[in-house]
Coordinates of C-alpha atoms in Angstrom, one line a residue:
M1 CA 15.0 125.2 163.4
A2 CA 17.2 126.5 166.2
S3 CA 20.5 128.1 165.4
F4 CA 23.3 126.9 167.7
P5 CA 26.6 128.7 168.5
N6 CA 28.6 125.5 168.5
L7 CA 28.2 121.7 168.3
A8 CA 28.5 121.1 172.0
A9 CA 25.8 123.7 172.7
M10 CA 23.5 121.8 170.3
H11 CA 24.0 118.6 172.2
L12 CA 23.3 120.3 175.5
D13 CA 20.1 121.8 174.2
V14 CA 18.8 118.6 172.6
S15 CA 19.7 116.5 175.7
E16 CA 17.9 118.9 178.0
R17 CA 14.8 118.9 175.8
L18 CA 14.6 115.2 175.1
G19 CA 15.9 113.8 178.4
P20 CA 14.7 110.2 178.7
R21 CA 14.1 109.5 175.0
T22 CA 16.6 107.2 173.3
A23 CA 19.6 108.9 171.7
L24 CA 21.8 105.9 170.9
R25 CA 21.4 102.2 170.5
H26 CA 24.5 99.9 170.8
K27 CA 25.3 96.3 171.2
L28 CA 26.2 95.0 174.6
D29 CA 26.6 91.2 175.3
G30 CA 24.9 90.5 172.0
L31 CA 21.8 92.7 172.5
Y32 CA 21.0 96.2 171.6
Q33 CA 20.9 98.6 174.6
D34 CA 19.2 102.0 174.7
F35 CA 21.3 105.1 175.8
S36 CA 19.0 108.0 176.6
W37 CA 19.7 111.7 176.0
N38 CA 20.1 112.0 179.8
D39 CA 22.7 109.2 179.8
Y40 CA 24.4 110.8 176.8
R41 CA 24.6 114.2 178.6
R42 CA 25.9 112.7 181.8
A43 CA 28.7 110.8 180.0
V44 CA 29.7 113.9 178.0
D45 CA 29.8 116.1 181.1
E46 CA 31.9 113.6 183.0
L47 CA 34.4 113.0 180.1
A48 CA 34.7 116.7 179.3
A49 CA 35.3 117.5 183.0
G50 CA 37.9 114.7 183.1
L51 CA 39.7 116.3 180.1
I52 CA 39.7 119.7 181.7
S53 CA 41.1 118.1 184.9
L54 CA 44.0 116.9 182.7
D55 CA 44.8 120.6 181.9
M56 CA 43.4 120.5 178.4
Q57 CA 43.0 124.0 177.1
A58 CA 40.5 125.5 174.6
G59 CA 41.8 124.8 171.1
D60 CA 44.0 121.8 172.0
R61 CA 43.8 118.7 169.8
V62 CA 42.8 115.3 171.0
A63 CA 43.0 112.3 168.6
I64 CA 40.5 109.4 168.4
F65 CA 41.8 106.1 167.1
S66 CA 38.9 103.6 167.2
E67 CA 36.5 101.5 165.2
N68 CA 32.8 102.6 165.3
R69 CA 31.3 102.2 168.7
F70 CA 29.0 104.3 170.9
E71 CA 32.0 105.6 173.0
W72 CA 33.3 107.2 169.8
L73 CA 30.3 109.4 169.5
V74 CA 30.2 110.3 173.2
T75 CA 34.0 111.1 173.1
D76 CA 33.6 113.4 170.1
V77 CA 31.0 115.5 171.9
A78 CA 33.0 115.5 175.1
I79 CA 36.2 116.8 173.4
L80 CA 34.2 119.6 171.8
A81 CA 32.4 120.4 175.1
A82 CA 35.9 120.7 176.7
G83 CA 36.6 123.4 174.1
C84 CA 39.1 121.2 172.2
A85 CA 39.2 119.9 168.7
D86 CA 39.4 116.3 167.8
V87 CA 41.6 114.5 165.2
P88 CA 39.8 111.3 164.1
L89 CA 42.1 108.5 162.8
H90 CA 41.0 105.7 160.5
A91 CA 41.0 102.5 162.6
S92 CA 42.8 100.7 159.8
L93 CA 45.9 103.0 159.9
V94 CA 49.2 101.3 160.5
P95 CA 51.5 102.9 163.1
G96 CA 53.5 105.0 160.7
Q97 CA 50.4 106.6 159.2
A98 CA 49.0 107.2 162.6
Q99 CA 52.3 108.7 163.8
Y100 CA 52.2 111.4 161.1
Q101 CA 48.7 112.5 161.8
I102 CA 49.1 112.6 165.6
D103 CA 52.4 114.4 165.3
H104 CA 51.4 116.8 162.5
S105 CA 48.1 117.8 164.4
Q106 CA 50.1 118.3 167.6
S107 CA 47.6 116.3 169.5
R108 CA 48.2 116.3 173.3
G109 CA 46.1 113.2 174.0
I110 CA 44.6 110.2 172.3
F111 CA 41.6 107.9 172.8
V112 CA 42.0 104.4 171.6
S113 CA 39.5 101.5 171.5
T114 CA 41.3 98.3 172.1
Q115 CA 44.7 96.6 172.9
A116 CA 45.5 96.5 169.2
Q117 CA 45.2 100.2 168.8
A118 CA 47.0 100.9 172.0
D119 CA 49.9 98.7 170.8
K120 CA 50.1 100.8 167.6
I121 CA 50.6 103.9 169.8
L122 CA 53.2 102.2 172.0
H123 CA 55.1 101.3 168.9
I124 CA 55.5 104.9 167.8
L125 CA 55.5 106.6 171.2
D126 CA 59.1 107.8 171.1
A127 CA 58.3 109.7 167.9
L128 CA 55.4 111.6 169.6
P129 CA 57.0 114.0 172.0
L130 CA 53.8 116.2 172.4
L131 CA 51.6 113.3 173.4
E132 CA 50.8 113.4 177.1
F133 CA 48.1 110.8 177.8
I134 CA 46.2 107.9 176.3
I135 CA 42.6 106.9 177.2
S136 CA 41.3 103.4 176.3
F137 CA 37.7 102.5 175.8
E138 CA 38.5 99.0 177.0
P139 CA 41.0 98.0 179.7
V140 CA 44.4 97.5 178.1
R141 CA 48.0 96.6 179.2
W142 CA 50.0 99.8 178.9
D143 CA 53.8 99.8 179.2
G144 CA 54.3 103.4 177.9
V145 CA 55.8 104.9 181.1
R146 CA 56.4 108.3 179.5
I147 CA 52.7 109.2 179.2
K148 CA 49.7 108.6 181.5
H149 CA 47.1 106.0 180.8
Y150 CA 43.4 106.2 181.8
T151 CA 40.5 104.0 181.0
W152 CA 37.4 105.6 179.5
A153 CA 35.4 104.7 182.6
G154 CA 38.2 106.0 184.8
L155 CA 38.3 109.4 183.1
R156 CA 34.5 109.6 183.5
Q157 CA 34.8 108.8 187.2
R158 CA 37.6 111.5 187.5
G159 CA 35.2 114.0 185.9
A160 CA 32.2 112.9 188.0
Q161 CA 34.2 113.5 191.2
R162 CA 34.5 117.2 190.3
G163 CA 30.7 117.4 190.8
D164 CA 29.1 120.8 190.3
A165 CA 32.4 122.5 189.8
G166 CA 33.2 120.1 186.9
R167 CA 29.9 120.7 185.2
A168 CA 30.2 124.5 185.6
A169 CA 33.7 124.3 184.0
V170 CA 32.2 122.4 181.1
R171 CA 29.4 124.9 180.7
E172 CA 31.9 127.7 180.7
R173 CA 33.9 126.1 177.9
I174 CA 30.8 125.5 175.9
A175 CA 29.7 129.1 176.3
Q176 CA 33.1 130.3 175.0
R177 CA 33.0 128.4 171.7
T178 CA 31.7 130.1 168.5
R179 CA 30.9 128.9 165.0
A180 CA 34.3 130.3 163.8
D181 CA 36.2 128.0 166.2
L182 CA 38.0 124.8 165.0
A183 CA 36.0 121.6 165.7
T184 CA 38.1 119.0 164.0
V185 CA 41.1 118.2 161.9
I186 CA 40.4 115.4 159.4
Y187 CA 43.3 114.0 157.3
T188 CA 42.3 113.3 153.7
S189 CA 43.4 110.1 152.0
G190 CA 45.7 111.2 149.2
T191 CA 47.1 109.1 146.4
T192 CA 50.6 110.5 146.8
G193 CA 52.6 112.1 149.7
N194 CA 51.3 112.8 153.2
P195 CA 47.6 113.5 153.8
K196 CA 46.5 117.0 154.4
G197 CA 44.6 118.0 157.6
V198 CA 41.3 119.5 156.7
M199 CA 40.3 122.2 159.3
L200 CA 36.5 122.2 159.9
T201 CA 34.9 124.7 162.2
H202 CA 31.8 124.3 164.3
G203 CA 30.0 126.6 161.8
N204 CA 31.1 124.4 158.8
L205 CA 29.6 121.3 160.5
L206 CA 26.5 123.0 161.9
S207 CA 25.6 124.6 158.6
N208 CA 25.9 121.3 156.8
A209 CA 23.8 119.4 159.3
E210 CA 21.2 122.2 159.1
G211 CA 21.2 122.0 155.3
M212 CA 20.8 118.2 155.3
L213 CA 17.8 118.4 157.7
K214 CA 16.1 120.9 155.4
V215 CA 16.4 118.6 152.4
S216 CA 16.2 115.1 154.0
S217 CA 13.0 115.5 156.2
L218 CA 14.7 113.7 159.1
E219 CA 12.4 113.8 162.2
P220 CA 12.7 113.0 165.9
D221 CA 11.0 109.6 165.5
D222 CA 13.4 108.4 162.9
I223 CA 15.9 105.7 163.6
Q224 CA 19.1 105.4 161.6
L225 CA 21.4 102.4 161.4
S226 CA 24.9 103.8 161.3
W227 CA 27.9 101.9 160.1
L228 CA 30.1 104.2 157.9
P229 CA 33.4 105.1 159.7
Y230 CA 33.0 108.0 162.1
S231 CA 36.6 109.0 161.2
H232 CA 35.1 110.1 157.8
I233 CA 33.2 113.3 157.5
Y234 CA 30.3 111.7 155.7
A235 CA 29.3 109.6 158.7
R236 CA 30.3 112.4 161.1
T237 CA 27.8 114.9 159.6
C238 CA 25.0 112.6 158.3
D239 CA 25.1 109.9 161.0
H240 CA 26.0 112.0 164.0
Y241 CA 25.3 115.7 163.9
A242 CA 22.3 115.8 161.6
P243 CA 20.4 113.1 163.6
M244 CA 21.5 114.8 166.8
M245 CA 20.2 118.2 165.7
C246 CA 16.7 116.8 165.1
G247 CA 16.7 114.4 168.1
A248 CA 16.6 111.2 166.0
T249 CA 17.9 107.9 167.3
V250 CA 21.2 106.5 166.0
A251 CA 21.8 102.7 166.2
V252 CA 25.4 101.7 165.9
A253 CA 26.0 98.7 163.7
E254 CA 28.4 96.1 165.0
N255 CA 30.5 96.0 161.9
Q256 CA 30.2 95.7 158.1
E257 CA 29.9 92.0 158.2
T258 CA 26.8 92.1 160.5
L259 CA 24.9 94.7 158.5
L260 CA 22.2 92.5 157.2
R261 CA 21.6 91.1 160.7
N262 CA 21.6 94.5 162.3
L263 CA 19.1 95.8 159.6
A264 CA 16.7 93.0 160.7
E265 CA 17.2 93.9 164.3
I266 CA 16.9 97.7 164.1
Q267 CA 14.4 98.1 161.2
P268 CA 15.7 101.6 160.5
T269 CA 13.8 104.4 158.7
W270 CA 17.0 105.7 157.1
M271 CA 20.5 104.6 156.4
T272 CA 23.6 106.2 154.7
A273 CA 26.1 104.0 152.8
V274 CA 28.6 104.1 150.0
P275 CA 27.8 102.7 146.5
R276 CA 29.8 99.5 147.1
F277 CA 27.3 98.4 149.8
Y278 CA 24.4 98.9 147.4
E279 CA 26.3 97.1 144.6
K280 CA 26.8 94.1 146.9
I281 CA 23.1 94.1 147.8
W282 CA 22.2 94.3 144.2
A283 CA 24.4 91.4 143.4
L284 CA 22.3 89.4 145.8
V285 CA 18.9 90.4 144.4
G286 CA 19.6 91.7 140.9
P287 CA 19.7 88.3 139.2
L288 CA 16.3 87.2 140.7
P289 CA 13.1 87.4 138.7
P290 CA 11.6 90.9 138.9
E291 CA 8.6 89.8 141.0
V292 CA 10.8 88.0 143.5
R293 CA 13.3 90.9 143.6
K294 CA 10.5 93.3 144.4
Q295 CA 9.8 91.3 147.5
K296 CA 13.3 90.3 148.5
L297 CA 15.0 93.8 148.3
P298 CA 12.5 95.7 150.6
A299 CA 12.6 92.7 153.0
L300 CA 16.3 93.2 153.5
F301 CA 15.8 96.7 154.8
G302 CA 12.7 96.2 156.9
T303 CA 9.2 97.6 156.9
R304 CA 9.9 101.1 158.3
L305 CA 12.4 102.2 155.7
K306 CA 11.6 105.7 154.2
W307 CA 14.7 106.1 151.9
L308 CA 18.4 105.4 151.6
S309 CA 21.3 107.8 151.1
S310 CA 24.5 107.2 148.9
G311 CA 27.7 109.2 149.0
G312 CA 31.4 109.0 149.0
A313 CA 31.7 107.8 145.4
A314 CA 29.6 107.7 142.2
L315 CA 26.5 105.5 142.3
S316 CA 25.5 103.4 139.3
A317 CA 22.3 104.7 137.7
T318 CA 21.4 101.1 137.0
I319 CA 21.4 100.2 140.7
A320 CA 19.5 103.4 141.7
E321 CA 16.9 102.6 139.0
G322 CA 16.7 99.0 140.2
F323 CA 16.1 100.1 143.8
K324 CA 13.4 102.5 142.6
D325 CA 11.7 99.8 140.7
C326 CA 11.5 97.8 143.9
G327 CA 9.9 100.7 145.7
I328 CA 13.0 102.1 147.5
K329 CA 14.3 105.6 146.9
L330 CA 18.1 105.4 146.8
L331 CA 19.3 109.0 146.6
Q332 CA 22.7 110.2 145.8
G333 CA 24.6 113.3 147.1
Y334 CA 28.0 114.8 146.5
G335 CA 30.7 116.5 148.7
L336 CA 34.2 116.4 150.0
T337 CA 35.9 116.4 153.4
E338 CA 36.8 120.0 152.7
T339 CA 33.1 120.9 152.3
A340 CA 31.9 119.3 155.6
P341 CA 30.9 117.3 153.4
V342 CA 27.6 117.8 151.5
I343 CA 27.5 120.2 148.6
S344 CA 24.4 118.7 146.8
F345 CA 21.8 116.1 147.5
N346 CA 18.7 114.7 145.8
R347 CA 15.4 115.3 147.6
K348 CA 12.8 112.5 148.2
E349 CA 10.2 114.4 146.2
N350 CA 12.6 116.1 143.7
F351 CA 15.3 113.9 142.3
K352 CA 17.1 112.8 139.1
L353 CA 18.8 109.5 139.6
P354 CA 21.9 110.0 137.4
S355 CA 22.6 113.4 139.2
V356 CA 24.0 114.1 142.6
G357 CA 21.1 116.5 143.3
Q358 CA 20.6 120.2 143.8
M359 CA 22.6 122.4 146.1
L360 CA 22.0 122.5 149.9
P361 CA 20.6 125.8 151.2
D362 CA 23.3 128.6 151.4
V363 CA 25.7 126.5 149.1
E364 CA 26.8 128.1 145.9
V365 CA 28.2 126.1 143.0
K366 CA 29.5 127.2 139.6
I367 CA 31.3 125.4 136.8
G368 CA 34.7 126.8 135.8
A369 CA 35.9 127.5 132.3
D370 CA 37.6 124.1 132.3
G371 CA 34.6 122.3 133.6
E372 CA 35.8 122.1 137.3
I373 CA 33.1 122.4 140.0
L374 CA 33.7 125.3 142.3
T375 CA 31.7 125.9 145.5
R376 CA 31.4 128.7 148.1
G377 CA 29.5 129.1 151.3
P378 CA 29.5 128.3 155.1
H379 CA 30.4 124.7 154.4
V380 CA 33.8 125.3 153.0
M381 CA 36.7 124.5 155.3
K382 CA 38.9 127.0 157.2
G383 CA 41.9 125.6 155.3
Y384 CA 44.5 122.8 155.6
W385 CA 46.2 122.5 159.0
R386 CA 49.7 124.0 159.0
N387 CA 49.7 124.2 155.2
E388 CA 48.9 127.6 153.9
A389 CA 50.3 126.9 150.5
A390 CA 48.0 123.9 149.9
T391 CA 45.1 126.0 151.1
A392 CA 45.9 128.8 148.6
E393 CA 45.9 126.2 145.8
V394 CA 42.3 125.2 146.4
I395 CA 40.5 128.3 147.8
D396 CA 40.8 131.4 145.5
A397 CA 40.7 135.1 146.5
D398 CA 36.9 135.2 146.0
G399 CA 36.4 132.3 148.4
W400 CA 35.6 129.6 145.8
F401 CA 36.8 126.2 146.7
H402 CA 38.1 124.2 143.7
T403 CA 36.9 120.7 144.1
G404 CA 39.1 119.0 141.4
D405 CA 35.9 117.4 140.1
V406 CA 34.6 118.0 136.6
G407 CA 30.8 118.3 136.2
K408 CA 27.8 120.1 134.7
L409 CA 24.6 121.8 135.9
D410 CA 21.3 121.2 134.1
E411 CA 18.5 123.7 133.6
D412 CA 16.9 122.7 136.9
G413 CA 20.0 123.1 139.0
F414 CA 20.9 119.4 139.3
L415 CA 24.6 118.7 139.4
Y416 CA 26.3 115.9 137.4
I417 CA 29.8 114.7 138.1
T418 CA 31.7 113.5 135.0
D419 CA 35.2 113.0 136.4
R420 CA 38.1 114.0 138.5
K421 CA 39.9 116.9 136.7
K422 CA 43.3 115.5 137.4
D423 CA 42.4 112.0 136.3
L424 CA 41.3 112.8 132.8
I425 CA 43.1 110.6 130.2
V426 CA 44.2 112.0 126.9
T427 CA 45.1 109.2 124.5
S428 CA 47.8 109.6 121.9
G429 CA 45.0 110.2 119.4
G430 CA 43.9 113.3 121.3
K431 CA 40.8 111.8 122.8
N432 CA 39.8 112.9 126.3
V433 CA 38.6 109.9 128.3
A434 CA 37.0 110.1 131.8
P435 CA 38.3 106.9 133.5
A436 CA 35.8 107.1 136.4
E437 CA 32.9 106.9 133.9
L438 CA 34.4 103.8 132.2
E439 CA 35.1 102.2 135.6
R440 CA 31.5 102.8 136.7
L441 CA 30.2 101.3 133.5
L442 CA 32.4 98.2 134.0
L443 CA 31.2 97.8 137.6
T444 CA 27.6 97.4 136.5
D445 CA 28.7 93.8 135.8
P446 CA 28.3 91.9 139.1
H447 CA 31.2 89.7 138.2
L448 CA 33.6 92.6 138.8
E449 CA 34.7 94.0 142.2
H450 CA 36.9 96.8 140.9
A451 CA 38.2 98.2 137.6
V452 CA 41.1 100.6 137.0
I453 CA 41.4 102.4 133.6
Y454 CA 44.7 103.2 132.0
G455 CA 45.7 104.8 128.7
D456 CA 47.2 108.3 129.2
A457 CA 49.3 109.1 126.1
R458 CA 48.7 105.6 124.9
P459 CA 47.1 104.6 121.6
F460 CA 44.1 103.0 123.2
V461 CA 42.5 102.3 126.6
T462 CA 43.3 99.3 128.8
A463 CA 42.3 98.2 132.3
I464 CA 43.0 96.1 135.3
L465 CA 39.9 94.1 136.2
V466 CA 39.4 92.7 139.7
P467 CA 36.8 89.9 139.6
N468 CA 34.2 89.4 142.2
W469 CA 36.0 86.1 143.1
P470 CA 33.2 84.4 145.1
L471 CA 30.9 84.8 142.1
V472 CA 33.5 84.0 139.5
E473 CA 34.7 80.9 141.2
K474 CA 31.2 79.5 141.0
V475 CA 31.2 80.1 137.3
C476 CA 34.6 78.4 136.9
A477 CA 33.4 75.5 139.0
E478 CA 30.3 75.1 136.8
K479 CA 32.3 75.3 133.6
G480 CA 35.2 73.2 134.8
W481 CA 37.8 76.0 134.1
Q482 CA 41.1 75.7 135.9
V483 CA 42.2 79.1 137.1
Q484 CA 46.0 79.5 137.1
R485 CA 48.0 82.6 138.2
D486 CA 51.0 84.1 136.5
G487 CA 52.4 86.1 139.5
E488 CA 49.5 88.2 140.7
F489 CA 47.5 88.0 137.5
V490 CA 45.1 85.3 136.2
K491 CA 46.1 83.0 133.3
C492 CA 42.9 81.2 132.2
P493 CA 42.0 81.6 128.5
P494 CA 38.3 80.6 128.8
L495 CA 37.9 83.0 131.8
H496 CA 39.5 85.8 129.8
A497 CA 37.2 85.0 126.9
F498 CA 34.3 85.1 129.3
F499 CA 35.2 88.6 130.5
Q500 CA 36.2 89.8 127.0
Q501 CA 32.6 89.1 125.8
R502 CA 31.2 91.0 128.8
V503 CA 33.6 94.0 128.4
E504 CA 32.9 94.3 124.7
H505 CA 29.1 94.3 125.4
L506 CA 29.5 97.1 128.0
M507 CA 31.8 99.1 125.8
Q508 CA 29.0 99.4 123.2
A509 CA 27.7 102.3 125.4
V510 CA 30.8 104.5 124.6
S511 CA 32.7 105.7 121.5
Q512 CA 35.4 103.6 119.9
P513 CA 38.3 105.7 121.3
E514 CA 37.0 105.2 124.8
R515 CA 36.5 101.5 124.7
V516 CA 38.7 99.1 126.7
K517 CA 40.7 97.1 124.2
K518 CA 42.8 94.9 126.5
F519 CA 42.9 94.1 130.1
L520 CA 44.8 92.4 133.0
M521 CA 42.9 90.3 135.4
L522 CA 44.1 90.4 139.1
G523 CA 43.9 87.1 140.9
R524 CA 43.1 88.6 144.3
P525 CA 41.0 91.5 145.8
L526 CA 42.5 95.0 146.2
S527 CA 43.5 95.8 149.8
I528 CA 44.1 98.8 152.1
Q529 CA 47.2 97.2 153.5
D530 CA 48.8 97.1 150.0
D531 CA 48.0 100.8 149.5
E532 CA 45.5 99.9 146.7
L533 CA 42.4 101.2 148.5
T534 CA 41.8 104.2 150.8
P535 CA 40.3 103.6 154.3
K536 CA 36.9 104.3 152.8
L537 CA 37.5 101.6 150.1
S538 CA 38.0 104.0 147.2
V539 CA 40.5 102.8 144.6
R540 CA 43.9 104.5 144.6
R541 CA 44.1 104.7 140.8
K542 CA 47.5 106.4 140.6
A543 CA 49.1 104.0 143.1
I544 CA 47.8 101.0 141.2
I545 CA 48.9 102.3 137.8
A546 CA 52.4 103.0 139.2
K547 CA 52.6 99.6 140.8
W548 CA 51.7 97.6 137.7
D549 CA 52.9 100.1 135.0
K550 CA 55.2 97.5 133.4
H551 CA 52.3 95.0 133.1
F552 CA 50.2 97.7 131.5
A553 CA 53.0 98.3 129.0
K554 CA 52.9 94.7 127.9
L555 CA 49.3 95.2 126.7
Y556 CA 50.6 97.7 124.1
E557 CA 53.1 95.2 122.6
P558 CA 52.0 94.0 119.1
D559 CA 49.1 91.6 119.4
E560 CA 46.5 93.4 117.5
G561 CA 43.1 93.6 119.0
K562 CA 43.3 90.6 121.3
V563 CA 42.3 90.6 125.0
T564 CA 44.8 88.2 126.5
A565 CA 46.6 87.4 129.8
P566 CA 50.0 89.1 130.2

């Protein structure tokens, strides 16, 4: 495997070698279109030359505020080829959230996808004195007279007009970048306070892509269906840089709602996803008779599938085993934004389903005295942007990054995650409870969408349950149960009894002090807009507990042993 000095040099090398082969597939007018490596390179050169013509200097930051689309991938490489670093914003951010990240990263320009995203920038423009230009993938109305507006096609044309001189300037910028240089600043989704900007270098990302290729067996004839947000490092490395490094084809899904249709259209050999996607697939096929399930599940993914990848959160062993029984290897890995992201991953020929796999090459891991997972190697971030104090809190003097996760290593070097260190609950009886483990156990029931565990310094463990309402409403209709709501919570004794029975059954797998004794039942899904989910759909446990702390408190009022509505 070739070793590249930077990500843009990698793209240049692969494009020159593979030329007319298909690099990307994307939907246009309802049909998938092929975008060759030659097309890809031409677009990158033109965009990068256009950015240089706007007086962008090496090391400057440029933000990207867009949903997944093929222009996102091209723009990322073009920003890097111009010697700049990009700042990807989650498409779902509201203006105030976007303002902080654009301002804090000191971005000089921003790419946006649509009128809706452009309007968000217009709303906060007066609070962004360093922002000089906006580039839109689609034509938009722009009334922000203070900064210049270009279309994506217009900036490409501007760069193309520079001809050989423009291409030479891009090649010079690429030649100047090293593995030590900053490639991106990605803001993490925290549960409290402002997010921190993770600084990842070209070397961080290249080393992680190299490691993934060594353990995943990706090949040039592979085709990947890509749908995870490119603003997240998981998709950035595993759906973008790793396939690019080996010359595989990436097909961009339209959106989350079209995944099943896009699976049928693309017939991928590989796909990455988060556990919630697999949970929803399993809810479709899991209740079927085994012989039907073994036909139905593979049919959803097509005939060319080699394996599936899961990351971003803990995968249920029940679901992984279920996929395996149907002939599909669903392999789990582990990492963080700060580690570019992959620390460990299960191999196709060497895996243990409850684990998150063995370490990638050149990645060190050890377990601290308090059970915390520590890691060291070329994958560990440069630090937090403009926040040396926060950097010093997580990277010690010996270079070990403190993940904040608790885990263990077995005799074969497989890593197991048991909980977030900061989230450990200690009941008033002195029992340590890992809430993530209990939540994962509860979510093996397809009737539940989310679960949030509570009980720190309390006599017993309680929870908020978020039903899978489409499925639960069918149950209620069949049983004739009338679902009423008391505020945001459900008031329906037979439905509570239904869930009480299911919870008690699941709790048989844990000790008495760990068992959920009472619960609240939320009458609606959790949402990003209400600050209950992160952009990658992880539960904001601390925010939810703070929001409904008074309701939790009612569960501890005298009512011995009953699971009732508030």
